[in-house]
């Protein structure tokens, strides 16, 4: 088992170099598909034997082993598949981007499977750092890109310091809120949630294809890390951490869903995605099984539709994709947000009301996106195959809302 | 040497990392942090604990020194692209600003250090040094004007965390401690010669 896991951690390195070497075009796409297939085989071999829900203990001061889980396998494989979609459907993808995406599988596997928080901290810093280097290459050291570099170092530092203070909290000496702030800072930094909402700004500067690295890798890594921290932290840390994630998540969701109403058509998708990242953070804070379902469904919806919607308006498939993420019943975006409201209702009616308000704002923002998709002049679709793939993916965003339980079971092995 | 003296060494190392600038400053910071927090870790695990931060500090310093040799390849233009170096007038110079923030950090470290427990060690002094190092790291990252500043901040946090892990485990968790300080040390060794985003205004 450890051999298969080691291979799955180390394989992306030569594959990333291979993708870089192959250059743009069909060969790059083939290489990325091969990388995804390799990861599927490696992880399937690993998780076939045993599949615990979440690896524990997380706050261990030892390095600890890597424990593969079905959830981690699902996240890594789905993220690689989402990047394949980005390469296949999106415009402006380059060999460097494909290589970076394959490379990101390494810190992702470490963060998702390591039991020791020191290794997780370095993995988080590495994931953010790789994206920073990539964005600095493509856009130069502009402010959002510099902020990502700071976030990388701060997230790593916050997790390291949180890990070493946690034993003092368990002894009753140190205040739990201090560690909760550190953990929440690291999680929101990965997820692009307030106070670390640099993603929509960065997406304008680095381009839609480059910005997909956040949607595909950083957001799910942050979400699963947050779920693990909420589940594994001692009680004095757990409660304030949940409150912080819920508060910051809802604030971020409200801000970005309002921003989606006034954003220009080219960047509206990123506002909607950032608002959904806020909802994901709130769901992570709730920490229940229903909330886990909401997290995974929203991630799945954006993995599927993001490659279509982040492009400039003018594709027929965009209308279908907007319907999928908009919150129109019973499709993907609606199912995820509804599960979140169902998870929040027993906890606080005020929270449920705020979430319903965000659902409405997201629907309104997406409706503007739908209108732009229908009114924009038709662009050359870049080949029938590409447009057909985009349409297929957009339809899949609709389908996951109709059969959410089956979708979650198939991709993540999670049974609601 | 007594615990108070060793803890004071950790504090002084963090103060050097707070105020140092330039490539020579990064080398001095790496050496001081390694020696200072090696001393702090010595309280729990003896010479074996001392060796972990000390060796990593020395390796980091050698990486920075080696990166400076050979036609300035360390500017890392091939990796990060060309950074426009700009300057702008500021009320405080960067070092003065860090010093002011560091004085606030001193107060915070003094208040919090009594709340940390690490195994069987009396932690008031060592915890103060580690807390101050973490604050120095956060200050350098927050006020950093280039990859080198950010990496040095990460090293200060990593060295403080490494020493505290060794204190907490009685020297047993040396692998985790080495990882905590080693990761940032490698990052600093790699990025110490990167072109800054902004020069002193």
Coordinates of C-alpha atoms in Angstrom, one line a residue:
Chain A
X1 CA 0.0 0.0 0.0
X2 CA 2.7 2.4 0.9
X3 CA 4.5 1.6 -2.4
X4 CA 1.4 2.6 -4.3
X5 CA 1.0 5.7 -2.3
X6 CA 4.6 6.7 -2.7
X7 CA 4.3 6.2 -6.5
X8 CA 1.2 8.3 -6.6
X9 CA 3.1 11.1 -4.8
X10 CA 6.2 10.8 -6.9
X11 CA 4.7 10.1 -10.3
X12 CA 3.4 13.6 -11.0
X13 CA 7.0 14.9 -10.9
X14 CA 8.3 13.2 -14.1
X15 CA 4.8 13.6 -15.7
X16 CA 4.9 17.3 -15.1
X17 CA 8.3 17.5 -16.8
X18 CA 6.9 15.4 -19.7
X19 CA 3.9 17.7 -20.2
X20 CA 6.2 20.7 -20.2
X21 CA 8.5 19.0 -22.7
X22 CA 5.7 18.0 -25.1
X23 CA 4.5 21.5 -25.7
X24 CA 1.1 22.8 -26.6
X25 CA -1.5 20.9 -28.7
X26 CA -3.0 17.5 -28.7
X27 CA 0.1 15.8 -27.3
X28 CA -0.2 17.9 -24.1
X29 CA -3.9 17.0 -23.7
X30 CA -3.0 13.3 -24.2
X31 CA -0.2 13.6 -21.5
X32 CA -2.6 15.2 -19.0
X33 CA -5.2 12.5 -19.7
X34 CA -2.5 9.9 -19.1
X35 CA -1.5 11.6 -15.9
X36 CA -5.1 11.6 -14.7
X37 CA -5.5 7.9 -15.7
X38 CA -2.3 7.0 -13.8
X39 CA -3.5 8.8 -10.7
X40 CA -6.8 6.9 -11.0
X41 CA -5.1 3.5 -11.2
X42 CA -2.6 4.4 -8.3
X43 CA -5.3 5.6 -6.0
X44 CA -7.7 2.9 -6.9
X45 CA -5.0 0.4 -5.9
X46 CA -4.5 2.2 -2.6
X47 CA -8.1 2.8 -1.5
X48 CA -9.4 -0.6 -2.6
X49 CA -8.0 -2.2 0.5
X50 CA -9.3 0.2 3.2
X51 CA -11.0 3.5 3.0
X52 CA -11.4 5.4 6.3
X53 CA -13.5 8.5 6.3
X54 CA -10.8 11.0 7.4
X55 CA -7.2 10.3 8.5
X56 CA -6.5 11.0 12.2
X57 CA -4.9 12.4 14.3
X58 CA -4.2 15.6 12.4
X59 CA -2.5 17.7 15.0
X60 CA 0.2 15.1 15.7
X61 CA 3.6 16.7 16.3
X62 CA 5.3 13.7 14.7
X63 CA 5.5 13.6 10.9
X64 CA 3.0 10.7 10.8
X65 CA 2.2 8.4 8.0
X66 CA 0.2 9.2 4.8
X67 CA -3.2 7.5 5.2
X68 CA -5.1 7.2 1.9
X69 CA -8.8 7.7 2.1
X70 CA -11.6 7.4 -0.4
X71 CA -12.4 11.1 -0.1
X72 CA -8.8 12.1 -0.7
X73 CA -8.7 9.8 -3.7
X74 CA -11.9 11.2 -5.1
X75 CA -10.7 14.8 -4.6
X76 CA -7.3 14.2 -6.4
X77 CA -8.8 12.3 -9.2
X78 CA -11.7 14.7 -9.7
X79 CA -9.3 17.7 -9.6
X80 CA -7.0 16.1 -12.2
X81 CA -10.1 15.4 -14.4
X82 CA -11.2 19.0 -14.0
X83 CA -7.8 20.2 -15.2
X84 CA -8.1 17.8 -18.2
X85 CA -11.5 19.5 -18.9
X86 CA -9.8 22.9 -18.6
X87 CA -7.1 21.9 -21.1
X88 CA -9.7 20.3 -23.5
X89 CA -12.4 23.0 -23.4
X90 CA -10.8 26.2 -22.2
X91 CA -8.8 28.6 -24.4
X92 CA -5.4 29.9 -23.5
X93 CA -4.1 26.7 -21.8
X94 CA -0.3 26.2 -22.1
X95 CA 2.1 23.4 -21.4
X96 CA 3.3 25.3 -18.4
X97 CA -0.2 25.4 -17.0
X98 CA -0.8 21.7 -17.6
X99 CA 2.6 20.8 -16.0
X100 CA 1.9 23.0 -13.0
X101 CA -1.5 21.4 -12.5
X102 CA 0.0 17.9 -12.6
X103 CA 2.7 19.1 -10.2
X104 CA 0.1 20.3 -7.8
X105 CA -1.1 16.7 -7.2
X106 CA 2.0 16.2 -5.0
X107 CA 1.2 18.8 -2.3
X108 CA -2.5 17.9 -2.7
X109 CA -1.8 14.3 -1.8
X110 CA 0.3 15.3 1.2
X111 CA -2.3 17.7 2.5
X112 CA -5.2 15.3 2.0
X113 CA -3.5 12.2 3.4
X114 CA -0.8 13.2 6.0
X115 CA -1.7 12.7 9.6
X116 CA 1.0 15.0 11.0
X117 CA 0.2 18.7 10.8
X118 CA 3.8 19.7 10.1
X119 CA 3.7 17.9 6.8
X120 CA 0.3 19.3 6.1
X121 CA 1.6 22.8 6.8
X122 CA 4.5 22.4 4.3
X123 CA 2.1 20.9 1.8
X124 CA -0.2 23.9 2.0
X125 CA 2.7 26.3 1.7
X126 CA 4.0 24.3 -1.3
X127 CA 0.6 24.3 -3.1
X128 CA 0.1 28.0 -2.7
X129 CA 3.8 28.6 -3.6
X130 CA 3.6 26.6 -6.8
X131 CA 0.5 28.7 -7.9
X132 CA 2.3 31.9 -7.0
X133 CA 5.4 31.0 -9.0
X134 CA 3.2 30.2 -12.0
X135 CA 1.2 33.4 -11.7
X136 CA 4.3 35.5 -11.2
X137 CA 5.7 34.1 -14.4
X138 CA 2.5 35.0 -16.4
X139 CA 1.5 38.3 -14.8
X140 CA 4.6 39.6 -13.0
X141 CA 4.6 40.7 -9.3
X142 CA 1.3 42.5 -9.3
X143 CA -0.5 43.1 -6.1
X144 CA -2.8 40.0 -6.0
X145 CA 0.1 37.8 -7.0
X146 CA 2.3 39.3 -4.3
X147 CA -0.6 38.6 -1.9
X148 CA -0.6 35.0 -2.9
X149 CA 3.1 34.7 -2.0
X150 CA 2.3 36.2 1.4
X151 CA -0.6 33.9 1.8
X152 CA 1.6 30.9 1.1
X153 CA 4.0 31.8 3.8
X154 CA 1.3 32.8 6.3
X155 CA -0.8 29.7 5.8
X156 CA 2.2 27.5 6.3
X157 CA 3.3 29.5 9.4
X158 CA -0.2 29.6 10.9
X159 CA -0.5 25.8 10.6
X160 CA 2.9 25.2 12.0
X161 CA 2.3 27.5 15.0
X162 CA -1.2 26.1 15.5
X163 CA 0.2 22.6 15.6
X164 CA 2.8 23.4 18.3
X165 CA 0.3 25.4 20.4
X166 CA -2.5 22.8 20.3
X167 CA -1.0 20.6 23.1
X168 CA -1.0 23.6 25.4
X169 CA -4.7 24.2 24.5
X170 CA -5.4 20.5 25.4
X171 CA -3.7 21.1 28.8
X172 CA -6.0 24.1 29.4
X173 CA -3.1 26.6 29.4
X174 CA -3.4 28.4 26.1
X175 CA -6.6 30.0 24.7
X176 CA -8.3 27.8 22.1
X177 CA -9.4 30.9 20.1
X178 CA -5.8 31.7 19.3
X179 CA -5.3 28.4 17.5
X180 CA -8.7 28.6 15.9
X181 CA -7.7 32.0 14.4
X182 CA -4.5 30.5 13.0
X183 CA -6.3 27.4 11.5
X184 CA -9.1 29.6 10.1
X185 CA -6.5 31.9 8.5
X186 CA -4.8 28.9 6.8
X187 CA -8.1 27.4 5.5
X188 CA -9.5 30.7 4.2
X189 CA -6.2 31.5 2.6
X190 CA -6.4 28.3 0.6
X191 CA -10.0 28.8 -0.2
X192 CA -9.8 32.5 -1.3
X193 CA -12.4 33.5 1.3
X194 CA -12.4 36.8 3.1
X195 CA -10.0 38.1 4.4
X196 CA -8.0 36.4 1.6
X197 CA -10.2 37.0 -1.4
X198 CA -7.6 37.7 -4.1
X199 CA -9.0 35.2 -6.6
X200 CA -11.4 37.3 -8.7
X201 CA -8.8 40.1 -8.9
X202 CA -6.1 37.8 -9.8
X203 CA -8.2 36.0 -12.5
X204 CA -8.4 39.3 -14.4
X205 CA -4.6 39.6 -14.4
X206 CA -3.5 36.1 -15.0
X207 CA -6.3 35.0 -17.3
X208 CA -9.1 32.4 -16.9
X209 CA -7.0 29.4 -17.7
X210 CA -4.3 30.2 -15.1
X211 CA -6.9 31.2 -12.5
X212 CA -8.4 27.7 -12.8
X213 CA -5.6 26.4 -10.6
X214 CA -7.4 28.0 -7.6
X215 CA -10.8 26.5 -8.6
X216 CA -9.3 23.1 -9.4
X217 CA -6.8 22.6 -6.6
X218 CA -6.6 25.2 -3.9
X219 CA -10.3 25.5 -3.1
X220 CA -10.8 21.7 -2.6
X221 CA -7.6 21.3 -0.7
X222 CA -8.7 24.1 1.7
X223 CA -12.1 22.6 2.1
X224 CA -11.0 19.1 2.9
X225 CA -8.3 20.5 5.3
X226 CA -10.9 22.6 7.0
X227 CA -13.2 19.5 7.4
X228 CA -10.3 17.6 8.9
X229 CA -9.4 20.4 11.3
X230 CA -13.0 20.8 12.4
X231 CA -13.3 17.1 13.0
X232 CA -9.9 16.4 14.6
X233 CA -9.4 19.5 16.8
X234 CA -9.9 19.4 20.6
X235 CA -13.1 21.0 21.8
X236 CA -11.7 24.4 22.9
X237 CA -10.4 24.9 19.4
X238 CA -13.3 23.3 17.5
X239 CA -16.1 25.6 18.5
X240 CA -14.4 29.0 17.8
X241 CA -13.0 27.5 14.5
X242 CA -16.4 26.5 13.4
X243 CA -17.8 30.0 14.3
X244 CA -14.9 31.7 12.4
X245 CA -15.4 29.6 9.3
X246 CA -19.1 30.1 9.3
X247 CA -18.8 33.9 9.9
X248 CA -16.1 34.5 7.3
X249 CA -17.7 32.2 4.8
X250 CA -21.1 33.9 5.0
X251 CA -19.5 37.4 4.9
X252 CA -17.5 36.3 1.8
X253 CA -20.6 34.8 0.2
X254 CA -22.7 37.9 0.7
X255 CA -19.9 40.2 -0.6
X256 CA -19.1 38.2 -3.7
X257 CA -22.7 37.4 -4.6
X258 CA -23.5 41.2 -4.5
X259 CA -20.3 41.8 -6.5
X260 CA -21.6 39.3 -9.1
X261 CA -24.6 41.5 -9.8
X262 CA -22.4 44.5 -10.8
X263 CA -19.4 42.6 -12.2
X264 CA -18.6 42.9 -15.9
X265 CA -19.6 39.8 -17.9
X266 CA -16.0 38.7 -18.4
X267 CA -15.4 38.3 -14.7
X268 CA -18.9 37.5 -13.4
X269 CA -18.2 33.8 -13.2
X270 CA -15.3 34.4 -10.8
X271 CA -17.5 36.5 -8.5
X272 CA -20.1 33.6 -8.4
X273 CA -17.4 31.1 -7.8
X274 CA -15.9 33.2 -5.0
X275 CA -19.3 33.5 -3.4
X276 CA -19.7 29.7 -3.6
X277 CA -16.3 29.4 -2.0
X278 CA -17.7 31.4 0.9
X279 CA -20.6 29.0 1.1
X280 CA -18.2 26.0 1.1
X281 CA -16.3 27.6 4.0
X282 CA -19.6 28.0 5.9
X283 CA -20.4 24.4 5.2
X284 CA -17.0 23.3 6.4
X285 CA -17.7 25.2 9.6
X286 CA -21.0 23.4 10.1
X287 CA -19.1 20.1 9.9
X288 CA -22.1 17.8 9.6
X289 CA -22.5 15.0 7.1
X290 CA -25.2 17.0 5.2
X291 CA -22.8 20.0 5.1
X292 CA -20.1 17.7 3.7
X293 CA -22.5 16.8 0.9
X294 CA -23.0 20.5 0.2
X295 CA -19.2 21.1 0.1
X296 CA -18.6 18.2 -2.4
X297 CA -21.6 19.0 -4.6
X298 CA -20.6 22.7 -4.9
X299 CA -17.0 21.6 -5.7
X300 CA -18.2 19.2 -8.3
X301 CA -20.5 21.8 -9.9
X302 CA -17.5 24.2 -10.3
X303 CA -15.1 21.5 -11.4
X304 CA -17.5 20.7 -14.2
X305 CA -18.8 24.1 -15.3
X306 CA -15.8 26.3 -14.5
X307 CA -13.9 25.5 -17.8
X308 CA -17.0 26.6 -19.8
X309 CA -18.0 29.7 -17.8
X310 CA -14.6 31.2 -17.2
X311 CA -14.3 31.9 -21.0
X312 CA -15.6 35.0 -22.7
X313 CA -19.3 34.9 -23.5
X314 CA -20.4 33.6 -26.9
X315 CA -20.6 29.8 -26.5
X316 CA -23.9 28.0 -26.6
X317 CA -22.8 25.6 -23.9
X318 CA -22.4 28.6 -21.5
X319 CA -26.2 29.0 -21.2
X320 CA -26.6 25.4 -20.0
X321 CA -23.6 25.7 -17.6
X322 CA -25.0 28.9 -16.1
X323 CA -28.3 27.1 -15.5
X324 CA -26.4 24.3 -13.8
X325 CA -24.5 26.5 -11.2
X326 CA -27.2 29.2 -10.9
X327 CA -29.3 27.6 -8.2
X328 CA -32.2 26.8 -10.5
X329 CA -33.9 23.7 -9.1
X330 CA -33.1 20.8 -9.3
X331 CA -29.7 21.2 -10.8
X332 CA -26.1 21.1 -9.4
X333 CA -25.8 24.5 -7.8
X334 CA -29.2 24.3 -6.3
X335 CA -28.7 20.9 -4.8
X336 CA -25.4 22.0 -3.1
X337 CA -26.8 25.2 -1.7
X338 CA -30.0 23.5 -0.6
X339 CA -28.0 20.8 1.3
X340 CA -26.1 23.7 3.0
X341 CA -29.4 25.4 4.1
X342 CA -30.7 22.0 5.4
X343 CA -27.5 21.6 7.4
X344 CA -27.7 25.2 8.8
X345 CA -31.4 25.2 9.7
X346 CA -31.1 23.1 12.9
X347 CA -28.1 25.2 14.0
X348 CA -29.4 28.7 13.5
X349 CA -32.5 30.1 11.7
X350 CA -30.6 33.4 11.2
X351 CA -27.8 31.6 9.5
X352 CA -30.3 29.7 7.3
X353 CA -31.9 33.0 6.4
X354 CA -28.5 34.5 5.3
X355 CA -27.8 31.5 3.2
X356 CA -31.2 31.7 1.5
X357 CA -30.5 35.4 0.7
X358 CA -27.1 34.4 -0.8
X359 CA -28.9 31.7 -2.9
X360 CA -31.2 34.4 -4.2
X361 CA -28.3 36.7 -5.0
X362 CA -26.4 33.9 -6.7
X363 CA -29.5 33.1 -8.8
X364 CA -29.8 36.8 -9.9
X365 CA -26.1 37.1 -10.7
X366 CA -26.2 33.8 -12.7
X367 CA -29.3 35.1 -14.6
X368 CA -27.3 38.1 -15.7
X369 CA -24.7 35.6 -16.9
X370 CA -27.4 33.6 -18.8
X371 CA -28.5 36.8 -20.5
X372 CA -25.0 37.7 -21.5
X373 CA -24.5 34.2 -22.9
X374 CA -27.6 34.5 -25.1
X375 CA -27.0 38.1 -26.2
X376 CA -23.2 37.9 -26.9
X377 CA -22.3 37.6 -30.6
X378 CA -21.4 34.0 -31.5
X379 CA -17.7 33.3 -31.5
X380 CA -16.0 30.6 -33.5
X381 CA -16.5 27.6 -31.2
X382 CA -12.9 26.4 -31.7
X383 CA -14.0 23.1 -33.3
X384 CA -17.1 21.0 -33.0
X385 CA -15.5 18.5 -30.7
X386 CA -14.5 21.1 -28.2
X387 CA -18.0 22.6 -28.2
X388 CA -19.6 19.2 -27.9
X389 CA -17.3 18.4 -24.9
X390 CA -18.3 21.7 -23.3
X391 CA -22.0 21.0 -23.8
X392 CA -21.5 17.5 -22.3
X393 CA -19.8 19.0 -19.3
X394 CA -22.5 21.6 -18.9
X395 CA -25.2 18.9 -19.0
X396 CA -23.3 17.0 -16.4
X397 CA -23.6 20.0 -14.1
X398 CA -27.4 19.7 -14.5
X399 CA -27.4 15.9 -13.9
X400 CA -25.5 16.0 -10.6
X401 CA -28.3 18.0 -9.0
X402 CA -30.9 15.4 -10.1
X403 CA -28.9 12.4 -8.7
X404 CA -26.7 14.0 -6.0
X405 CA -26.4 10.9 -3.8
X406 CA -25.3 8.7 -6.7
X407 CA -22.8 11.4 -7.9
X408 CA -21.2 11.8 -4.4
X409 CA -21.0 8.1 -3.9
X410 CA -19.4 7.5 -7.3
X411 CA -16.8 10.3 -7.2
X412 CA -16.0 10.6 -3.5
X413 CA -17.4 7.4 -1.9
X414 CA -19.5 9.6 0.4
X415 CA -23.0 8.2 1.3
X416 CA -25.4 10.8 2.6
Chain B
X1 CA 24.5 27.6 30.4
X2 CA 21.2 28.4 32.2
X3 CA 17.8 28.3 30.6
X4 CA 17.4 32.0 30.8
X5 CA 20.6 32.6 28.9
X6 CA 19.7 30.1 26.2
X7 CA 16.2 31.7 25.9
X8 CA 17.8 35.1 25.6
X9 CA 19.9 33.7 22.8
X10 CA 16.8 32.7 21.0
X11 CA 15.3 36.1 21.5
X12 CA 18.4 37.9 20.2
X13 CA 18.5 35.6 17.1
X14 CA 14.9 36.6 16.3
X15 CA 15.8 40.2 16.8
X16 CA 18.6 39.8 14.2
X17 CA 16.1 38.2 11.8
X18 CA 13.7 41.2 12.4
X19 CA 16.2 43.9 11.5
X20 CA 18.5 42.2 9.0
X21 CA 18.4 43.2 5.3
X22 CA 20.0 42.1 2.1
X23 CA 21.7 38.9 1.2
X24 CA 24.3 39.2 4.0
X25 CA 21.5 39.8 6.4
X26 CA 19.8 36.7 5.3
X27 CA 23.0 34.6 5.8
X28 CA 23.4 36.2 9.3
X29 CA 19.8 35.6 10.1
X30 CA 19.9 31.9 9.1
X31 CA 23.1 31.3 11.2
X32 CA 21.7 33.3 14.2
X33 CA 18.3 31.6 14.1
X34 CA 20.0 28.1 13.9
X35 CA 22.3 28.8 16.8
X36 CA 19.7 30.7 18.9
X37 CA 16.9 28.2 18.6
X38 CA 19.4 25.3 18.7
X39 CA 20.2 26.6 22.2
X40 CA 16.5 26.8 23.1
X41 CA 15.9 23.2 21.9
X42 CA 19.0 22.1 23.9
X43 CA 17.0 22.5 27.1
X44 CA 14.9 19.5 26.2
X45 CA 16.9 17.0 24.3
X46 CA 20.5 18.0 24.8
X47 CA 23.1 18.0 22.0
X48 CA 20.9 16.0 19.6
X49 CA 18.2 18.7 19.8
X50 CA 20.7 21.5 19.5
X51 CA 22.0 19.9 16.3
X52 CA 18.7 20.1 14.4
X53 CA 18.2 23.9 14.1
X54 CA 21.9 24.5 14.2
X55 CA 22.7 22.3 11.2
X56 CA 19.6 23.5 9.2
X57 CA 20.7 27.1 9.8
X58 CA 24.2 26.4 8.6
X59 CA 22.9 24.5 5.5
X60 CA 20.5 27.4 4.7
X61 CA 23.4 29.9 5.0
X62 CA 25.6 27.8 2.8
X63 CA 22.8 27.6 0.2
X64 CA 22.4 31.4 0.2
X65 CA 26.2 31.9 -0.1
X66 CA 26.5 29.3 -2.9
X67 CA 23.5 30.9 -4.8
X68 CA 25.4 34.2 -4.8
X69 CA 28.3 32.6 -6.7
X70 CA 28.4 32.3 -10.4
X71 CA 27.1 35.1 -12.5
X72 CA 24.2 36.1 -10.3
X73 CA 22.1 33.2 -11.5
X74 CA 20.2 33.7 -8.2
X75 CA 18.1 36.5 -9.6
X76 CA 15.7 33.7 -10.6
X77 CA 14.5 35.6 -13.7
X78 CA 14.2 32.2 -15.5
X79 CA 11.6 31.1 -12.9
X80 CA 9.7 34.2 -11.8
X81 CA 10.1 36.5 -14.7
X82 CA 11.5 40.0 -14.6
X83 CA 10.1 41.9 -11.6
X84 CA 9.7 45.7 -12.0
X85 CA 11.6 47.2 -9.1
X86 CA 10.0 50.3 -7.9
X87 CA 10.3 52.6 -4.9
X88 CA 7.9 55.0 -3.3
X89 CA 8.3 57.4 -0.4
X90 CA 7.1 56.1 3.0
X91 CA 6.7 57.7 6.4
X92 CA 8.9 55.1 8.1
X93 CA 11.8 53.2 6.6
X94 CA 11.3 49.5 6.3
X95 CA 13.6 48.8 9.2
X96 CA 12.0 51.4 11.5
X97 CA 8.6 50.0 10.7
X98 CA 9.7 46.5 11.5
X99 CA 11.3 47.7 14.8
X100 CA 8.0 49.4 15.8
X101 CA 6.0 46.3 15.1
X102 CA 8.6 44.2 16.9
X103 CA 8.2 46.3 20.0
X104 CA 4.5 45.5 19.9
X105 CA 5.4 41.9 19.4
X106 CA 7.6 41.9 22.5
X107 CA 4.6 42.9 24.6
X108 CA 2.4 40.3 23.0
X109 CA 5.0 37.6 23.5
X110 CA 5.5 38.6 27.1
X111 CA 1.7 38.3 27.7
X112 CA 1.2 35.0 25.9
X113 CA 4.4 33.1 26.9
X114 CA 3.0 32.1 30.3
X115 CA 0.1 30.3 28.6
X116 CA 2.3 27.8 26.7
X117 CA 3.3 24.4 28.1
X118 CA 5.9 22.2 26.5
X119 CA 6.3 18.8 28.2
X120 CA 8.2 19.0 31.5
X121 CA 10.2 22.1 30.6
X122 CA 9.6 25.4 32.5
X123 CA 8.5 27.2 29.4
X124 CA 8.2 30.9 30.3
X125 CA 11.6 31.9 28.8
X126 CA 11.8 29.5 25.9
X127 CA 8.2 30.0 24.9
X128 CA 8.9 33.8 24.9
X129 CA 11.7 33.3 22.5
X130 CA 9.6 31.0 20.2
X131 CA 6.6 33.4 20.3
X132 CA 8.8 36.3 19.4
X133 CA 10.3 34.4 16.5
X134 CA 6.8 33.6 15.2
X135 CA 5.9 37.3 15.5
X136 CA 9.1 38.3 13.7
X137 CA 8.2 35.9 10.9
X138 CA 4.7 37.3 10.6
X139 CA 6.2 40.9 10.6
X140 CA 8.7 40.1 7.9
X141 CA 6.1 38.4 5.7
X142 CA 3.6 41.2 6.2
X143 CA 6.1 44.0 5.4
X144 CA 8.1 42.0 2.9
X145 CA 9.0 43.6 -0.4
X146 CA 10.2 40.5 -2.2
X147 CA 10.5 36.7 -2.1
X148 CA 13.6 36.9 0.1
X149 CA 11.8 38.8 2.9
X150 CA 8.9 36.3 2.8
X151 CA 11.2 33.3 2.9
X152 CA 13.2 34.7 5.8
X153 CA 9.9 35.3 7.7
X154 CA 9.0 31.7 7.0
X155 CA 12.4 30.6 8.3
X156 CA 11.9 32.5 11.6
X157 CA 8.5 30.8 12.1
X158 CA 9.9 27.4 11.2
X159 CA 12.8 27.7 13.6
X160 CA 10.6 28.8 16.4
X161 CA 8.2 25.9 15.7
X162 CA 11.1 23.5 15.4
X163 CA 12.5 24.5 18.8
X164 CA 9.0 24.3 20.4
X165 CA 8.4 20.8 18.9
X166 CA 11.7 19.6 20.3
X167 CA 10.8 21.1 23.7
X168 CA 7.4 19.5 23.7
X169 CA 8.6 16.1 22.7
X170 CA 11.8 16.0 24.9
X171 CA 13.8 15.8 21.7
X172 CA 11.9 12.8 20.4
X173 CA 10.1 14.4 17.5
X174 CA 13.3 15.5 15.7
X175 CA 12.0 14.5 12.3
X176 CA 9.0 16.8 12.5
X177 CA 11.2 19.5 13.9
X178 CA 13.6 19.1 11.0
X179 CA 10.8 19.3 8.6
X180 CA 9.3 22.4 10.2
X181 CA 12.6 24.3 9.9
X182 CA 14.0 22.5 6.9
X183 CA 11.2 23.4 4.5
X184 CA 11.5 27.1 5.0
X185 CA 15.3 26.9 5.1
X186 CA 15.3 25.4 1.6
X187 CA 12.9 28.0 0.4
X188 CA 15.1 30.8 1.7
X189 CA 18.2 29.2 0.3
X190 CA 16.5 29.1 -3.1
X191 CA 14.8 32.6 -3.1
X192 CA 17.4 34.6 -1.2
X193 CA 18.7 36.2 -4.4
X194 CA 15.3 36.8 -6.1
X195 CA 14.8 40.2 -7.4
X196 CA 12.7 42.3 -4.9
X197 CA 9.4 43.8 -5.9
X198 CA 10.1 47.1 -4.3
X199 CA 13.3 48.8 -3.2
X200 CA 13.7 51.0 -0.1
X201 CA 11.7 54.2 -0.6

